[in-house]
Amino acid sequence: AVLTGLDVLLRDHLSSLRGRAIGLLSHQASVNHRLEHAATLLADARGVRLARLFAPEHGIWGAPQDHATIANERDPVTGLPVISLYGATREPTPP
């Protein structure tokens, strides 16, 4: 089987994420070799605290249209907050 970087991360390096608050920047193609999305895999990984998702232009799941301003929201799949990198705020904000 051809493994993706996500497969290798989960297989060989998951221990480096355990016990940490993790933010994930991903889009619809952030999948493993079974086409399972990184957000759901990391949210379900034991000992990993996926704290926030960061969304590019078309969002985490690829639904928004080109050049649409995307608001921050709560992800319907994981329940995590999603911070839009393509929203009204274009600079870092305090945590």
PDB file of C-alpha atoms in Angstrom:
ATOM      1  CA  ALA A   1       0.000   0.000   0.000  1.00  0.00           C
ATOM      2  CA  VAL A   2       1.107   3.532  -0.680  1.00  0.00           C
ATOM      3  CA  LEU A   3       1.163   5.495   2.560  1.00  0.00           C
ATOM      4  CA  THR A   4       0.514   9.197   2.904  1.00  0.00           C
ATOM      5  CA  GLY A   5       2.412  11.476   5.261  1.00  0.00           C
ATOM      6  CA  LEU A   6      -0.620  11.291   7.543  1.00  0.00           C
ATOM      7  CA  ASP A   7      -0.342   7.483   7.628  1.00  0.00           C
ATOM      8  CA  VAL A   8       3.330   7.732   8.601  1.00  0.00           C
ATOM      9  CA  LEU A   9       2.585  10.359  11.262  1.00  0.00           C
ATOM     10  CA  LEU A  10      -0.088   8.183  12.854  1.00  0.00           C
ATOM     11  CA  ARG A  11       1.973   4.996  12.596  1.00  0.00           C
ATOM     12  CA  ASP A  12       5.419   6.243  13.636  1.00  0.00           C
ATOM     13  CA  HIS A  13       5.180   9.653  15.284  1.00  0.00           C
ATOM     14  CA  LEU A  14       1.883   9.866  17.163  1.00  0.00           C
ATOM     15  CA  SER A  15       3.710   9.719  20.493  1.00  0.00           C
ATOM     16  CA  SER A  16       5.259  13.138  19.775  1.00  0.00           C
ATOM     17  CA  LEU A  17       1.740  14.640  19.710  1.00  0.00           C
ATOM     18  CA  ARG A  18       0.445  13.008  22.886  1.00  0.00           C
ATOM     19  CA  GLY A  19      -0.167  15.321  25.827  1.00  0.00           C
ATOM     20  CA  ARG A  20      -0.062  18.455  23.672  1.00  0.00           C
ATOM     21  CA  ALA A  21      -2.726  20.822  22.421  1.00  0.00           C
ATOM     22  CA  ILE A  22      -2.609  20.482  18.635  1.00  0.00           C
ATOM     23  CA  GLY A  23      -3.848  22.850  15.943  1.00  0.00           C
ATOM     24  CA  LEU A  24      -4.407  21.338  12.504  1.00  0.00           C
ATOM     25  CA  LEU A  25      -4.318  23.233   9.216  1.00  0.00           C
ATOM     26  CA  SER A  26      -5.987  21.005   6.659  1.00  0.00           C
ATOM     27  CA  HIS A  27      -8.316  20.856   3.670  1.00  0.00           C
ATOM     28  CA  GLN A  28     -10.437  18.229   1.935  1.00  0.00           C
ATOM     29  CA  ALA A  29      -7.419  16.312   0.594  1.00  0.00           C
ATOM     30  CA  SER A  30      -5.826  15.841   4.050  1.00  0.00           C
ATOM     31  CA  VAL A  31      -6.485  12.108   4.127  1.00  0.00           C
ATOM     32  CA  ASN A  32      -4.781   8.798   4.778  1.00  0.00           C
ATOM     33  CA  HIS A  33      -4.596   5.881   2.327  1.00  0.00           C
ATOM     34  CA  ARG A  34      -8.173   4.887   3.273  1.00  0.00           C
ATOM     35  CA  LEU A  35      -9.400   8.431   2.528  1.00  0.00           C
ATOM     36  CA  GLU A  36     -10.065   9.090   6.229  1.00  0.00           C
ATOM     37  CA  HIS A  37      -9.629  12.781   7.051  1.00  0.00           C
ATOM     38  CA  ALA A  38      -6.822  14.036   9.306  1.00  0.00           C
ATOM     39  CA  ALA A  39      -9.248  15.990  11.511  1.00  0.00           C
ATOM     40  CA  THR A  40     -11.298  12.933  12.436  1.00  0.00           C
ATOM     41  CA  LEU A  41      -8.268  10.667  12.829  1.00  0.00           C
ATOM     42  CA  LEU A  42      -6.437  13.079  15.131  1.00  0.00           C
ATOM     43  CA  ALA A  43      -9.616  13.935  17.063  1.00  0.00           C
ATOM     44  CA  ASP A  44     -10.059  10.205  17.749  1.00  0.00           C
ATOM     45  CA  ALA A  45      -6.388   9.454  18.519  1.00  0.00           C
ATOM     46  CA  ARG A  46      -5.846   8.416  22.133  1.00  0.00           C
ATOM     47  CA  GLY A  47      -3.816  10.928  24.135  1.00  0.00           C
ATOM     48  CA  VAL A  48      -3.871  13.607  21.423  1.00  0.00           C
ATOM     49  CA  ARG A  49      -5.762  16.805  22.201  1.00  0.00           C
ATOM     50  CA  LEU A  50      -6.792  18.313  18.900  1.00  0.00           C
ATOM     51  CA  ALA A  51      -7.731  21.805  20.087  1.00  0.00           C
ATOM     52  CA  ARG A  52      -8.426  23.788  16.906  1.00  0.00           C
ATOM     53  CA  LEU A  53      -8.749  23.442  13.190  1.00  0.00           C
ATOM     54  CA  PHE A  54      -7.448  26.057  10.767  1.00  0.00           C
ATOM     55  CA  ALA A  55      -9.205  26.292   7.418  1.00  0.00           C
ATOM     56  CA  PRO A  56      -7.761  27.519   4.106  1.00  0.00           C
ATOM     57  CA  GLU A  57      -9.756  29.151   1.286  1.00  0.00           C
ATOM     58  CA  HIS A  58     -12.225  26.311   0.684  1.00  0.00           C
ATOM     59  CA  GLY A  59     -12.584  25.272   4.314  1.00  0.00           C
ATOM     60  CA  ILE A  60     -11.761  21.997   6.040  1.00  0.00           C
ATOM     61  CA  TRP A  61     -14.150  19.937   3.904  1.00  0.00           C
ATOM     62  CA  GLY A  62     -13.900  21.900   0.612  1.00  0.00           C
ATOM     63  CA  ALA A  63     -17.469  23.232   0.449  1.00  0.00           C
ATOM     64  CA  PRO A  64     -17.091  27.062   0.174  1.00  0.00           C
ATOM     65  CA  GLN A  65     -16.846  28.688  -3.255  1.00  0.00           C
ATOM     66  CA  ASP A  66     -13.734  30.418  -4.632  1.00  0.00           C
ATOM     67  CA  HIS A  67     -12.893  33.786  -3.076  1.00  0.00           C
ATOM     68  CA  ALA A  68     -15.725  33.590  -0.535  1.00  0.00           C
ATOM     69  CA  THR A  69     -15.017  35.059   2.892  1.00  0.00           C
ATOM     70  CA  ILE A  70     -15.317  32.217   5.374  1.00  0.00           C
ATOM     71  CA  ALA A  71     -16.275  32.921   8.972  1.00  0.00           C
ATOM     72  CA  ASN A  72     -14.885  31.131  12.005  1.00  0.00           C
ATOM     73  CA  GLU A  73     -17.231  28.317  12.967  1.00  0.00           C
ATOM     74  CA  ARG A  74     -17.562  25.043  14.812  1.00  0.00           C
ATOM     75  CA  ASP A  75     -16.760  21.951  12.755  1.00  0.00           C
ATOM     76  CA  PRO A  76     -19.893  19.789  12.456  1.00  0.00           C
ATOM     77  CA  VAL A  77     -17.874  16.557  12.300  1.00  0.00           C
ATOM     78  CA  THR A  78     -15.454  16.965  15.232  1.00  0.00           C
ATOM     79  CA  GLY A  79     -17.181  19.749  17.172  1.00  0.00           C
ATOM     80  CA  LEU A  80     -13.902  21.694  17.271  1.00  0.00           C
ATOM     81  CA  PRO A  81     -13.552  25.424  16.639  1.00  0.00           C
ATOM     82  CA  VAL A  82     -12.478  26.246  13.085  1.00  0.00           C
ATOM     83  CA  ILE A  83     -10.419  29.371  12.542  1.00  0.00           C
ATOM     84  CA  SER A  84     -10.680  30.619   8.973  1.00  0.00           C
ATOM     85  CA  LEU A  85      -7.470  31.721   7.287  1.00  0.00           C
ATOM     86  CA  TYR A  86      -9.634  33.223   4.558  1.00  0.00           C
ATOM     87  CA  GLY A  87     -11.940  35.301   6.738  1.00  0.00           C
ATOM     88  CA  ALA A  88     -12.134  38.984   7.580  1.00  0.00           C
ATOM     89  CA  THR A  89      -9.106  38.868   9.935  1.00  0.00           C
ATOM     90  CA  ARG A  90      -5.849  38.483   8.006  1.00  0.00           C
ATOM     91  CA  GLU A  91      -3.352  38.605  10.878  1.00  0.00           C
ATOM     92  CA  PRO A  92      -2.692  36.514  13.987  1.00  0.00           C
ATOM     93  CA  THR A  93      -4.917  37.062  16.995  1.00  0.00           C
ATOM     94  CA  PRO A  94      -4.107  36.236  20.621  1.00  0.00           C
ATOM     95  CA  PRO A  95      -5.208  32.773  21.820  1.00  0.00           C
TER      96      PRO A  95
END
